[in-house]
Short mmCIF file of C-alpha atoms and ligand atoms in Angstrom, two decimals:
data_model
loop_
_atom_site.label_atom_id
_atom_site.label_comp_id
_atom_site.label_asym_id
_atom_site.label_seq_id
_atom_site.Cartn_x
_atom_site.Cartn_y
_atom_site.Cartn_z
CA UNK A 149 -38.28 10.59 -46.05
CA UNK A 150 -37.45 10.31 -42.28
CA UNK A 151 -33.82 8.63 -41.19
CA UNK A 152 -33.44 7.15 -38.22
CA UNK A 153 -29.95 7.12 -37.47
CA UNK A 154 -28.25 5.34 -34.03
CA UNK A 155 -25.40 6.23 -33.35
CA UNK A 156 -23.39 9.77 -33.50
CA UNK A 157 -20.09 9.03 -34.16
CA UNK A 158 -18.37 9.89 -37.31
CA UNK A 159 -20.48 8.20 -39.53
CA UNK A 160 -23.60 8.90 -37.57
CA UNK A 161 -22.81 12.68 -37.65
CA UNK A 162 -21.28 12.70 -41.54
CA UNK A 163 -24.53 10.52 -42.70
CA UNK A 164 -27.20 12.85 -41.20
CA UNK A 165 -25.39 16.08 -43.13
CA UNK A 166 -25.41 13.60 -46.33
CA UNK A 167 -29.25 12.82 -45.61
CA UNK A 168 -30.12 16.62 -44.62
CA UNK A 169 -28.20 17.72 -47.46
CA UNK A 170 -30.61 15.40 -49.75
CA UNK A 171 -33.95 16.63 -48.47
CA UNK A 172 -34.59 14.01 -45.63
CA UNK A 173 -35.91 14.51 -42.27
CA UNK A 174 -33.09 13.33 -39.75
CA UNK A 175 -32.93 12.24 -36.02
CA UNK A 176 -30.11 10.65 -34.18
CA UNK A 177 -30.13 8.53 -31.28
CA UNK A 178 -26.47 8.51 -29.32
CA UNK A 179 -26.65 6.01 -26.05
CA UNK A 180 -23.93 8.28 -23.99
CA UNK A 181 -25.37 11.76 -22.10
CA UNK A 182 -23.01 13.54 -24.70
CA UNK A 183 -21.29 13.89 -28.02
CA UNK A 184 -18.45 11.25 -27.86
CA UNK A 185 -15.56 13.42 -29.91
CA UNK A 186 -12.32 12.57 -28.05
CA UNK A 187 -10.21 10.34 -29.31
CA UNK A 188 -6.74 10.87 -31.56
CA UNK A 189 -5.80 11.90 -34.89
CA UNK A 190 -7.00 10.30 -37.90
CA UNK A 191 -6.23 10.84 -42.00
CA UNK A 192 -8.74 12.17 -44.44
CA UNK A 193 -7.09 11.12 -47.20
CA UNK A 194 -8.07 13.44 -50.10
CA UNK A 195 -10.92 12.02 -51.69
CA UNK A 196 -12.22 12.10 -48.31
CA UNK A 197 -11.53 16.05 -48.17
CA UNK A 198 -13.30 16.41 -51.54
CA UNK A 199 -16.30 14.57 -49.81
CA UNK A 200 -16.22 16.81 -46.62
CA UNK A 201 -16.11 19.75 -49.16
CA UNK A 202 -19.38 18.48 -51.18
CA UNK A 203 -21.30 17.76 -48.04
CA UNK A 204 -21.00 21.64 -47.32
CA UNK A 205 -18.46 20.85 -44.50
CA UNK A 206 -15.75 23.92 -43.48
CA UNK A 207 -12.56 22.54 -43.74
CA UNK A 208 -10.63 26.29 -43.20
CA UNK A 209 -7.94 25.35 -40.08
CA UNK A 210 -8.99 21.77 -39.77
CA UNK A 211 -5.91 19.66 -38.98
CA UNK A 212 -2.60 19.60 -40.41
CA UNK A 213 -2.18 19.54 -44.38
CA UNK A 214 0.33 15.96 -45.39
CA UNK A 215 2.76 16.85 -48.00
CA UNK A 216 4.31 13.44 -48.02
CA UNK A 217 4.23 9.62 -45.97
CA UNK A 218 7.78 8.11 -45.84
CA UNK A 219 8.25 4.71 -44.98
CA UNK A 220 11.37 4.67 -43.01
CA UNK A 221 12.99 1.24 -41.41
CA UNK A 222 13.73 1.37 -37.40
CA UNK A 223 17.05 2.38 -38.10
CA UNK A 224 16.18 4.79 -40.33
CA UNK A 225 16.71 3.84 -43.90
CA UNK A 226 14.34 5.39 -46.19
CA UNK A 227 12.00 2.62 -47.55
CA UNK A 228 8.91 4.19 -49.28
CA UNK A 229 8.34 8.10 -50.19
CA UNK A 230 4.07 8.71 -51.19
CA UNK A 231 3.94 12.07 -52.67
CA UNK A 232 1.05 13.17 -51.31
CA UNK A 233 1.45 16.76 -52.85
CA UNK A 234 1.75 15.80 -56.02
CA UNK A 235 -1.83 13.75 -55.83
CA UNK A 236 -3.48 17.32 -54.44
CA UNK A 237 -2.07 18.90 -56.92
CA UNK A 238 -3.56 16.64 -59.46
CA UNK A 239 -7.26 16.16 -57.44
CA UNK A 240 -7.64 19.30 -55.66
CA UNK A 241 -8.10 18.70 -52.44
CA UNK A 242 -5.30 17.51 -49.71
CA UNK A 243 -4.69 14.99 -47.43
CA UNK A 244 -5.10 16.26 -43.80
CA UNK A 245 -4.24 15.18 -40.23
CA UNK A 246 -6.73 15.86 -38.28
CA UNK A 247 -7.72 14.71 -34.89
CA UNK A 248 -11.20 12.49 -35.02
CA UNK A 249 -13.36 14.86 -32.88
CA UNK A 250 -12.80 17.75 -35.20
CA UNK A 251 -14.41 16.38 -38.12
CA UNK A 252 -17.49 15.24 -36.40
CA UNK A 253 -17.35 19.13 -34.37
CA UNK A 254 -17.31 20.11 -37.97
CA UNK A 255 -20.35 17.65 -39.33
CA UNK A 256 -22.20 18.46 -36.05
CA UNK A 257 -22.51 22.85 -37.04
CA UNK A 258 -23.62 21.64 -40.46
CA UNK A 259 -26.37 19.88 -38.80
CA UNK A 260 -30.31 21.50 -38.92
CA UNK A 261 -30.69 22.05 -35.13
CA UNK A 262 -32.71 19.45 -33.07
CA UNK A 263 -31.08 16.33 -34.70
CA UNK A 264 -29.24 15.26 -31.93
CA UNK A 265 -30.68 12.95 -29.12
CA UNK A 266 -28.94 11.95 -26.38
CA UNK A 267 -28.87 9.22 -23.51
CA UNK A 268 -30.88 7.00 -25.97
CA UNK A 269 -29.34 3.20 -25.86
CA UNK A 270 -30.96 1.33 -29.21
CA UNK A 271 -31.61 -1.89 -27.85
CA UNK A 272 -34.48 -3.38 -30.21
CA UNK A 273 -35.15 -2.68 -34.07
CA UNK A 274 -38.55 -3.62 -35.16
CA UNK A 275 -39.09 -3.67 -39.10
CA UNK A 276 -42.76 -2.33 -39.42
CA UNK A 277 -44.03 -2.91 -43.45
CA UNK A 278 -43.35 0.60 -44.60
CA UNK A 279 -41.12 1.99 -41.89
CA UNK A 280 -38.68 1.27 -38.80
CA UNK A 281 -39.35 1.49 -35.29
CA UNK A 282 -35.91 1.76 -33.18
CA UNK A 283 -36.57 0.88 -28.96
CA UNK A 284 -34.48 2.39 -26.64
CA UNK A 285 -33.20 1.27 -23.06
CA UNK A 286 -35.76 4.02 -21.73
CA UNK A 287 -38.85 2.17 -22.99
CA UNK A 288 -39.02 5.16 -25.68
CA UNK A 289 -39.20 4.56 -29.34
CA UNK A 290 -38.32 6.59 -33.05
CA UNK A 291 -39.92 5.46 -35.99
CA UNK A 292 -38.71 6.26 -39.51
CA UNK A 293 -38.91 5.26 -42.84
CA UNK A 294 -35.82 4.11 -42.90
CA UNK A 295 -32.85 3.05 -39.89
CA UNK A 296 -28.99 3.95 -40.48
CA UNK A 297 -27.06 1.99 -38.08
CA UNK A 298 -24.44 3.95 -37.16
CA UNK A 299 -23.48 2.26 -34.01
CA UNK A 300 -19.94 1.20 -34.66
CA UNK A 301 -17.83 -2.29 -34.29
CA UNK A 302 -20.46 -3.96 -31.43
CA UNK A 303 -23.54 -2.56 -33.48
CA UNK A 304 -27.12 -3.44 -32.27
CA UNK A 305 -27.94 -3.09 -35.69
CA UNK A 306 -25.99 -4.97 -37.11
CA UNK A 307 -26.76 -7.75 -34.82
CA UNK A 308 -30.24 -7.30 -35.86
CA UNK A 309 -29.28 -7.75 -39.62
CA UNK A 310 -26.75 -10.64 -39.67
CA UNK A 311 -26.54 -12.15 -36.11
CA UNK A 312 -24.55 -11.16 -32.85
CA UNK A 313 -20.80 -11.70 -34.73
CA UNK A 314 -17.84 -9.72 -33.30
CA UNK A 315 -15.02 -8.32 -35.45
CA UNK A 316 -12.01 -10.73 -35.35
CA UNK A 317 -8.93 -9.12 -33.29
CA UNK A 318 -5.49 -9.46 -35.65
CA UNK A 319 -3.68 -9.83 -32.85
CA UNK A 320 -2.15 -6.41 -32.77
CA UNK A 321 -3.05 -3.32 -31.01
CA UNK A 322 -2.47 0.21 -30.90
CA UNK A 323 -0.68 1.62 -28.27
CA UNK A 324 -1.33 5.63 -28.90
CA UNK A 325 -1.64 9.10 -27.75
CA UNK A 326 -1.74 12.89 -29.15
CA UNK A 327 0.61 14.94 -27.28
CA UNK A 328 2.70 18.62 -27.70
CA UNK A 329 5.79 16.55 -28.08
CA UNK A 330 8.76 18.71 -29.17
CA UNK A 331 10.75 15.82 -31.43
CA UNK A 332 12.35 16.88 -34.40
CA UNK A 333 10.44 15.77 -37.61
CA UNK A 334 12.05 18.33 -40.40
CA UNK A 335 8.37 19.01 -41.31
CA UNK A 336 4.93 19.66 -39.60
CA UNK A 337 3.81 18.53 -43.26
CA UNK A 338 5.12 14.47 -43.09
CA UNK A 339 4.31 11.81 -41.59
CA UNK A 340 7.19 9.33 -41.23
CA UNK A 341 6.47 5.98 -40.27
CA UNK A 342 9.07 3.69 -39.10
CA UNK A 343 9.55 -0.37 -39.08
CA UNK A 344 11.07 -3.13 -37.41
CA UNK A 345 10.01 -6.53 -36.96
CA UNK A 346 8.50 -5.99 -33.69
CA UNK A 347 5.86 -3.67 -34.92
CA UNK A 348 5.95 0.10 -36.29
CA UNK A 349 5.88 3.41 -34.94
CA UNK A 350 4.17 6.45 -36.77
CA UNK A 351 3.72 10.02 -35.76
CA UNK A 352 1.07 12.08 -37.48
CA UNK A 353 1.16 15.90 -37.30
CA UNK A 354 -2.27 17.57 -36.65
CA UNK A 355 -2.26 21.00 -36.06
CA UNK A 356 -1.92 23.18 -33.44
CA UNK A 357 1.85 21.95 -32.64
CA UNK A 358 -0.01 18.26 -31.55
CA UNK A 359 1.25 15.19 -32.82
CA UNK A 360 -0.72 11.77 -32.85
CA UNK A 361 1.58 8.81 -32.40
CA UNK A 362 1.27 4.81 -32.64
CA UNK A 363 3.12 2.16 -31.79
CA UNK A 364 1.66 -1.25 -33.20
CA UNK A 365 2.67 -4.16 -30.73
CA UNK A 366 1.25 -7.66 -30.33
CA UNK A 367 -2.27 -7.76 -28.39
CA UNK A 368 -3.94 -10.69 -26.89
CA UNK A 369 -6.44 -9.44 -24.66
CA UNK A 370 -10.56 -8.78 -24.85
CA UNK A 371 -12.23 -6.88 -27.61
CA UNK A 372 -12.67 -3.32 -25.95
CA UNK A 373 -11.45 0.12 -25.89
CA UNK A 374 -8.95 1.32 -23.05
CA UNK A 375 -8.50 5.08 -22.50
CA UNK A 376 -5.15 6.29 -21.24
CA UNK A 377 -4.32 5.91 -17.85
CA UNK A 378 -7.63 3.95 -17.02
CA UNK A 379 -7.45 0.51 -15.20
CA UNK A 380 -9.60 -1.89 -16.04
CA UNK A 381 -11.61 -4.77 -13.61
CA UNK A 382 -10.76 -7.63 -15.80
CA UNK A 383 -7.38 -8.76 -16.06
CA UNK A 384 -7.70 -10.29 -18.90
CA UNK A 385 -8.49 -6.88 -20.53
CA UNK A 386 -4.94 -5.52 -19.41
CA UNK A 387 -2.51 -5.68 -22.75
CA UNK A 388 0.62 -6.23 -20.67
CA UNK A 389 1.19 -6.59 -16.87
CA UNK A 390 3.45 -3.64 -15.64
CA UNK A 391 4.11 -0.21 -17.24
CA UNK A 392 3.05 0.43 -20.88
CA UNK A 393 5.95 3.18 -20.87
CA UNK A 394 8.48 0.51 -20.05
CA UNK A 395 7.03 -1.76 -22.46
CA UNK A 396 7.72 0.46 -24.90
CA UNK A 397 10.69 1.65 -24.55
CA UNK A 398 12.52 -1.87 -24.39
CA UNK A 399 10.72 -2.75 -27.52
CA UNK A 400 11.64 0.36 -28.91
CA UNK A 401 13.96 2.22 -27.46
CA UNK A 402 17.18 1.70 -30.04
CA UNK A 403 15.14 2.50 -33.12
CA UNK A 404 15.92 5.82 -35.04
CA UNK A 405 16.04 9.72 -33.30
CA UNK A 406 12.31 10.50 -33.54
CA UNK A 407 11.04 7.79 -31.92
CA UNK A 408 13.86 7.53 -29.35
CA UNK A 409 12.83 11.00 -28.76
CA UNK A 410 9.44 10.40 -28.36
CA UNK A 411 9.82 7.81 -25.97
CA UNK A 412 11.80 9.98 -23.85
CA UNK A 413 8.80 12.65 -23.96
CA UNK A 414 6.26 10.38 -22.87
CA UNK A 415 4.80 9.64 -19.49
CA UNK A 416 2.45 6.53 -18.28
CA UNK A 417 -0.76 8.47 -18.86
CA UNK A 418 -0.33 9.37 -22.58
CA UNK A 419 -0.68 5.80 -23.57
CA UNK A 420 -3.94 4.26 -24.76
CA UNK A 421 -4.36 1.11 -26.22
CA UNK A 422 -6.83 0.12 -28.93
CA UNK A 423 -6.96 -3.41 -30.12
CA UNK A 424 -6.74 -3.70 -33.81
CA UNK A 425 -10.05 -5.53 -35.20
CA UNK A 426 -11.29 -6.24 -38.69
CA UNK A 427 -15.12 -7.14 -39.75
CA UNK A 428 -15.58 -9.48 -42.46
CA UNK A 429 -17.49 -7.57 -44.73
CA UNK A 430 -21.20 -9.12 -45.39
CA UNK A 431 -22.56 -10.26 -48.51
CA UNK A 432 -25.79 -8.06 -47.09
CA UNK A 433 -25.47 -5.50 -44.87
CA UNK A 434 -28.63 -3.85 -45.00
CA UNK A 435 -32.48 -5.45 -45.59
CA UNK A 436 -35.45 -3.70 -46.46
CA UNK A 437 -35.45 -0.37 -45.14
CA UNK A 438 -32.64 -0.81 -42.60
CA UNK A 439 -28.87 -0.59 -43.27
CA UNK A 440 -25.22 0.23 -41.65
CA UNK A 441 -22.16 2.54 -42.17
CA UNK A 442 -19.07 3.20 -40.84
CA UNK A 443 -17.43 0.29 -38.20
CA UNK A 444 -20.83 -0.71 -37.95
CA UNK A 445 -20.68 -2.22 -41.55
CA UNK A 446 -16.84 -2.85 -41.57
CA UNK A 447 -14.40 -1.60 -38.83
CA UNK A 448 -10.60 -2.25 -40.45
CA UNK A 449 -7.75 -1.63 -38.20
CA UNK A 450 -5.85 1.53 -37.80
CA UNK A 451 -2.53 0.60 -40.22
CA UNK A 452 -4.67 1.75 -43.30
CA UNK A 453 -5.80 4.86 -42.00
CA UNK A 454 -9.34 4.38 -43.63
CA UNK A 455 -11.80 4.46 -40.27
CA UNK A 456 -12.93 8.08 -41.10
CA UNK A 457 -12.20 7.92 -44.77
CA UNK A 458 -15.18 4.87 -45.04
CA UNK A 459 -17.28 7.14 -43.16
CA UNK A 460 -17.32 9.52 -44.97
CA UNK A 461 -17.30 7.52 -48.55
CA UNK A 462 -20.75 5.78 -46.77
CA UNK A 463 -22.57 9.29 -46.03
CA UNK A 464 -22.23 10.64 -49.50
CA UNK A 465 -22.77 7.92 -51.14
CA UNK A 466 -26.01 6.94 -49.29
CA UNK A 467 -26.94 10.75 -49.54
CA UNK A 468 -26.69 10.66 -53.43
CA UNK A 469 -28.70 7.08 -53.65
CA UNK A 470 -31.78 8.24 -51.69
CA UNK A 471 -31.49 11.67 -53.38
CA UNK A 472 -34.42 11.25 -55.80
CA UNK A 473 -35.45 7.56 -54.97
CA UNK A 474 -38.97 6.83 -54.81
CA UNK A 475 -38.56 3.73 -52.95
CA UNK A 476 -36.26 3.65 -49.96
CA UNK A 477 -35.16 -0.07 -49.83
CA UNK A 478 -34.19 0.38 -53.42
CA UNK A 479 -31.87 3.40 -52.08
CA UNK A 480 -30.06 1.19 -49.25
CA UNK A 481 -29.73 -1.50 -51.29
CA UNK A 482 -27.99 0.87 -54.34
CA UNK A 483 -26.15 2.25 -51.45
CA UNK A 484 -24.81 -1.11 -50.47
CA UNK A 485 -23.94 -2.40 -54.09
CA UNK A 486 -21.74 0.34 -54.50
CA UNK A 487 -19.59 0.28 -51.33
CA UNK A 488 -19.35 -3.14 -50.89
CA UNK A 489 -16.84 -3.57 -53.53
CA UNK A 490 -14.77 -0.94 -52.36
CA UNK A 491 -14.78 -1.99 -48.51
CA UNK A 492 -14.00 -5.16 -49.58
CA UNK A 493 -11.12 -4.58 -51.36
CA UNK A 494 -9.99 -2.06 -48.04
CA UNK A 495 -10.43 -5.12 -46.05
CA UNK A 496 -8.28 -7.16 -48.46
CA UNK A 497 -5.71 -4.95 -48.03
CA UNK A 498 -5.89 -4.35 -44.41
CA UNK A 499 -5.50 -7.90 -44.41
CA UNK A 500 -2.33 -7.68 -46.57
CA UNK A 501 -0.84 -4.87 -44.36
CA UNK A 502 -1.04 -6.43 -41.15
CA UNK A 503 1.88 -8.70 -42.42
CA UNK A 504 3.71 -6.19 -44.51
CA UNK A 505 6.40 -5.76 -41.95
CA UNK A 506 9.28 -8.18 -43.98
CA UNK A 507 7.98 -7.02 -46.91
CA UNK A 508 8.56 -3.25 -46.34
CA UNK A 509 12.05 -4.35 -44.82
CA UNK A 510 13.48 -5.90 -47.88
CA UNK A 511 13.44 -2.51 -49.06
CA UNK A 512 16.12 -1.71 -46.87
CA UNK A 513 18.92 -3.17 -50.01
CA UNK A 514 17.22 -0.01 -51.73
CA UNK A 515 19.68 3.32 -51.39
CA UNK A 516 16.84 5.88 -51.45
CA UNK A 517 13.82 3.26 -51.24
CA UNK A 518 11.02 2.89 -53.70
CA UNK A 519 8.19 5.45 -54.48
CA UNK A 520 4.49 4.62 -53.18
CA UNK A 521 2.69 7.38 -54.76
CA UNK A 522 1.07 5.27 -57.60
CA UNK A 523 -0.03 2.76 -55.17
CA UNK A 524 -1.77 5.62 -53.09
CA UNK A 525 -2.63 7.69 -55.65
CA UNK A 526 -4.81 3.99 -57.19
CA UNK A 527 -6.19 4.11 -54.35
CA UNK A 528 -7.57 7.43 -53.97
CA UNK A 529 -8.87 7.50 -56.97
CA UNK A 530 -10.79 3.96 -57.34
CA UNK A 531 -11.97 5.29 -54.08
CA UNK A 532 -13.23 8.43 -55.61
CA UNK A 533 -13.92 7.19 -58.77
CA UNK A 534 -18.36 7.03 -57.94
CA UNK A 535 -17.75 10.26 -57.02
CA UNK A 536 -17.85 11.00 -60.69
CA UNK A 537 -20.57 8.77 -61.69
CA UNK A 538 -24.14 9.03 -61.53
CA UNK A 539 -25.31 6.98 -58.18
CA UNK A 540 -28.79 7.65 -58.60
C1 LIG B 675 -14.75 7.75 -28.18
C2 LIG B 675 -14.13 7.17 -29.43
C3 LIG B 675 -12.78 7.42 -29.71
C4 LIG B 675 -12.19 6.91 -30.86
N1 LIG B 675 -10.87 7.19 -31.10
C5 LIG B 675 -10.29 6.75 -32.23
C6 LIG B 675 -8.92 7.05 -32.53
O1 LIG B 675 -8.24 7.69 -31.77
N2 LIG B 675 -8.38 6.59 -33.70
C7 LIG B 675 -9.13 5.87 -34.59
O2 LIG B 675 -8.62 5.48 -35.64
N3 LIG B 675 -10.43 5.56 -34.34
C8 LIG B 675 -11.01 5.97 -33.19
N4 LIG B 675 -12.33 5.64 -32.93
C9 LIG B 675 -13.05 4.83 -33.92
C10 LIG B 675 -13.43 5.66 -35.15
O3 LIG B 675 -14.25 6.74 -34.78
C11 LIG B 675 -14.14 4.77 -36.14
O4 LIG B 675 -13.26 3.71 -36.48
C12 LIG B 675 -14.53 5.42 -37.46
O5 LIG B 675 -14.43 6.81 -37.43
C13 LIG B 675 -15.97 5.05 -37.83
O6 LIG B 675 -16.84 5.69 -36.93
P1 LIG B 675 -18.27 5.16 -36.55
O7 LIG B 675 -19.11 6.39 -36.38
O8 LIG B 675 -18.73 4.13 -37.50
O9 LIG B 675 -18.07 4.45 -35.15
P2 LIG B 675 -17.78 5.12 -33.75
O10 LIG B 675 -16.90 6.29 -33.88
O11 LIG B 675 -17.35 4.01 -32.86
O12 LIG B 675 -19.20 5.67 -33.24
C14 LIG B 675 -20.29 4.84 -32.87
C15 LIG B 675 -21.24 5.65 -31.99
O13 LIG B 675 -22.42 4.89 -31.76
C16 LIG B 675 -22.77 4.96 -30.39
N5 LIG B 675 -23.52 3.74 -30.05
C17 LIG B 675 -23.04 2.49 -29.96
N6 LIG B 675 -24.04 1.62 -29.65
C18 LIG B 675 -25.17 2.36 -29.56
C19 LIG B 675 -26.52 2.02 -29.26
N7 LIG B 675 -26.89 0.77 -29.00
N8 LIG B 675 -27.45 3.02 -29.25
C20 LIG B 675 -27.08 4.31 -29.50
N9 LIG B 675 -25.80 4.68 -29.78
C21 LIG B 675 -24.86 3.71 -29.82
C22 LIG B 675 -21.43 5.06 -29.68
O14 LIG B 675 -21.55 5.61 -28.38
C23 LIG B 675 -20.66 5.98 -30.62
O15 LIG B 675 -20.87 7.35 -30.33
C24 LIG B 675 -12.95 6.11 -31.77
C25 LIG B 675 -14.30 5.85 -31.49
C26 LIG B 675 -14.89 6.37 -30.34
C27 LIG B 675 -16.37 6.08 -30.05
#
């Protein structure tokens, strides 16, 4: 079988090693001149380590191994303690920090060579009886026998499947950055999160002495991605008039040592801001021989740290359905009735998170706060539990 897959991000990348790995032909189309792997640090929770693993992936001196996730509030009582440790211990496989470009750097050397095309824009998808033809900005076309849109939240594909309809923006954003910041966190191994009622501040380690940090604040702008220190045209794009620094630091500037610290570290250009945005996720995502993964199929915002995690959940399972399928569509469409549940329920909670703030703050009566490693640990494993079934 030949994939056709647009898109190389992280689930572009992770879903042609899952297809490659399963005996298929693979070719993806990218629209930019070059791999896009910048960005900041993301979690791999560790079902999504034990997936890396399977797909053949190295995972020796990626990121920064997470011991633990405390909850603290922005004075800093302790809320919530997740043992993440103790849920390696028990799986196998860790949690990691990692920043986003190394994981697709490391899907991109388990690729066969030749795989990668670039300065192709998928503008057109034409379902042909027994295969897919994808058209490209250039006039130039792909054909395969099946299409993997992999073309994250503003996906041509997905337009194609279910009509031209944007994520909706939960009205927060992040503001963000990975910098050598020298604050003192006890541990390179935890990643302490703190809360207030004007948003929450969290500050991932990821290796190599770098630390990813977020600050969640209100957003009412456009849907689109702003790179640090980059002005936009539209005003209406801008999160805030004025400096993004200052912004910050009057919002929170009194809140507990690390992230007073961090504030102090900080200049105007380390700050990016992404808008938080959440897809409703289809009854269909896929028809015939065409279907999606990753943001493509249902971006959830950052709080849940479950962007790359999906990704990679998507490529193995769709490498394991078309594994030994005789028909295609049937593969996609096995594909699809196995992840929906789960996305869905990752939505739900997304959902539930983005107004978790009093919630978590209540906790604050507790003296040492409450333990959250059940609650992750459920998660891990319903998210890892068709990892041990048969998905063929
Ligand atoms: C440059 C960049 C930086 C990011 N930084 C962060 C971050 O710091 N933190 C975080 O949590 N998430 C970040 N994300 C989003 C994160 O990668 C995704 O939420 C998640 O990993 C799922 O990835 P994806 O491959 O589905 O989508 P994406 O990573 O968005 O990748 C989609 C890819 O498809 C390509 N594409 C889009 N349209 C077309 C088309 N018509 N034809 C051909 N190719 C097309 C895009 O150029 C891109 O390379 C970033 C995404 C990008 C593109």
């Amino acid at each position: 079988m030949k994939a056709v897959i647009i898109g190389a991000g992280v689930s572009g990348t992770l879903t042609a090693v899952g297809l490659a790995r399963a005996g298929h032909d693979v070719e993806i189309y990218e629209r930019a001149p070059q791999l896009r792997d910048g960005g900041n640090g993301v979690m791999v929770w560790h079902n999504g380590t034990g997936i890396m693993k399977d797909l053949g992936l190295r995972l020796d001196g990626l990121g920064q191994r997470i011991d633990a996730a405390d909850v603290w509030s922005y004075d800093g009582r302790p809320l919530m303690r997740t043992d993440m440790a103790e849920i390696a211990d028990e799986l196998g496989t860790p949690g990691l920090g990692v920043m986003r470009g190394q994981v697709m750097d490391r899907a991109v050397e388990a690729l066969p060579p030749g795989v990668l095309r670039f300065g192709k824009k998928c503008v057109r998808i034409e379902e042909a009886g027994t295969g897919v033809v994808a058209h490209f900005d250039d006039g130039t076309t792909a054909n395969g026998d099946v299409l993997i849109g992999a073309d994250g939240y503003r996906s041509v594909v997905r337009r194609h499947l279910v009509g031209d309809v944007l994520p909706r923006a939960m009205g927060l954003a992040s503001w963000h950055g990975t910098t050598q910041v020298p604050i003192g966190l006890g541990s390179e191994h935890v990643v302490p999160t703190y809360y207030g009622r004007v948003g929450l501040c969290t500050i991932h380690p990821v290796g190599q002495g770098l630390i990813h940090w977020a600050f969640e604040v209100p957003w009412t702008g456009a849907l689109r991605h702003i790179p640090a220190g980059a002005e936009t045209a539209d005003a209406a794009e801008r999160p805030v008039a004025g400096s993004r620094l200052a912004t910050l630091r009057k919002g929170f500037g009194d809140w507990a040592p690390p992230v007073r610290e961090l504030l102090d570290a900080l200049t105007e250009d380390d700050i990016a801001v992404a808008p938080h945005l959440l897809h409703r996720v289809a009854g269909e995502w896929g028809r015939g021989r065409v279907t999606l993964v990753g943001d493509a199929a249902h971006v959830v915002p950052p709080r849940i740290g479950m962007g790359v995690n999906q990704a990679l959940e998507d490529a193995w399972v769709l490498s394991r359905t078309t594994a030994a399928a005789d028909d295609p569509a049937l593969a996609l469409r096995r594909y699809e009735q196995i992840r929906r549940p789960r996305a869905k329920r990752i939505h739900s909670t997304a959902r539930m998170m983005q107004r978790a703030n009093p919630l978590l703050l209540a906790l604050r009566r507790t003296r040492k706060g409450v333990n959250g490693t059940k609650m992750l640990r459920a998660n891990i494993v319903r998210g890892s539990s068709f990892l041990n079934d048969d998905v063929r």
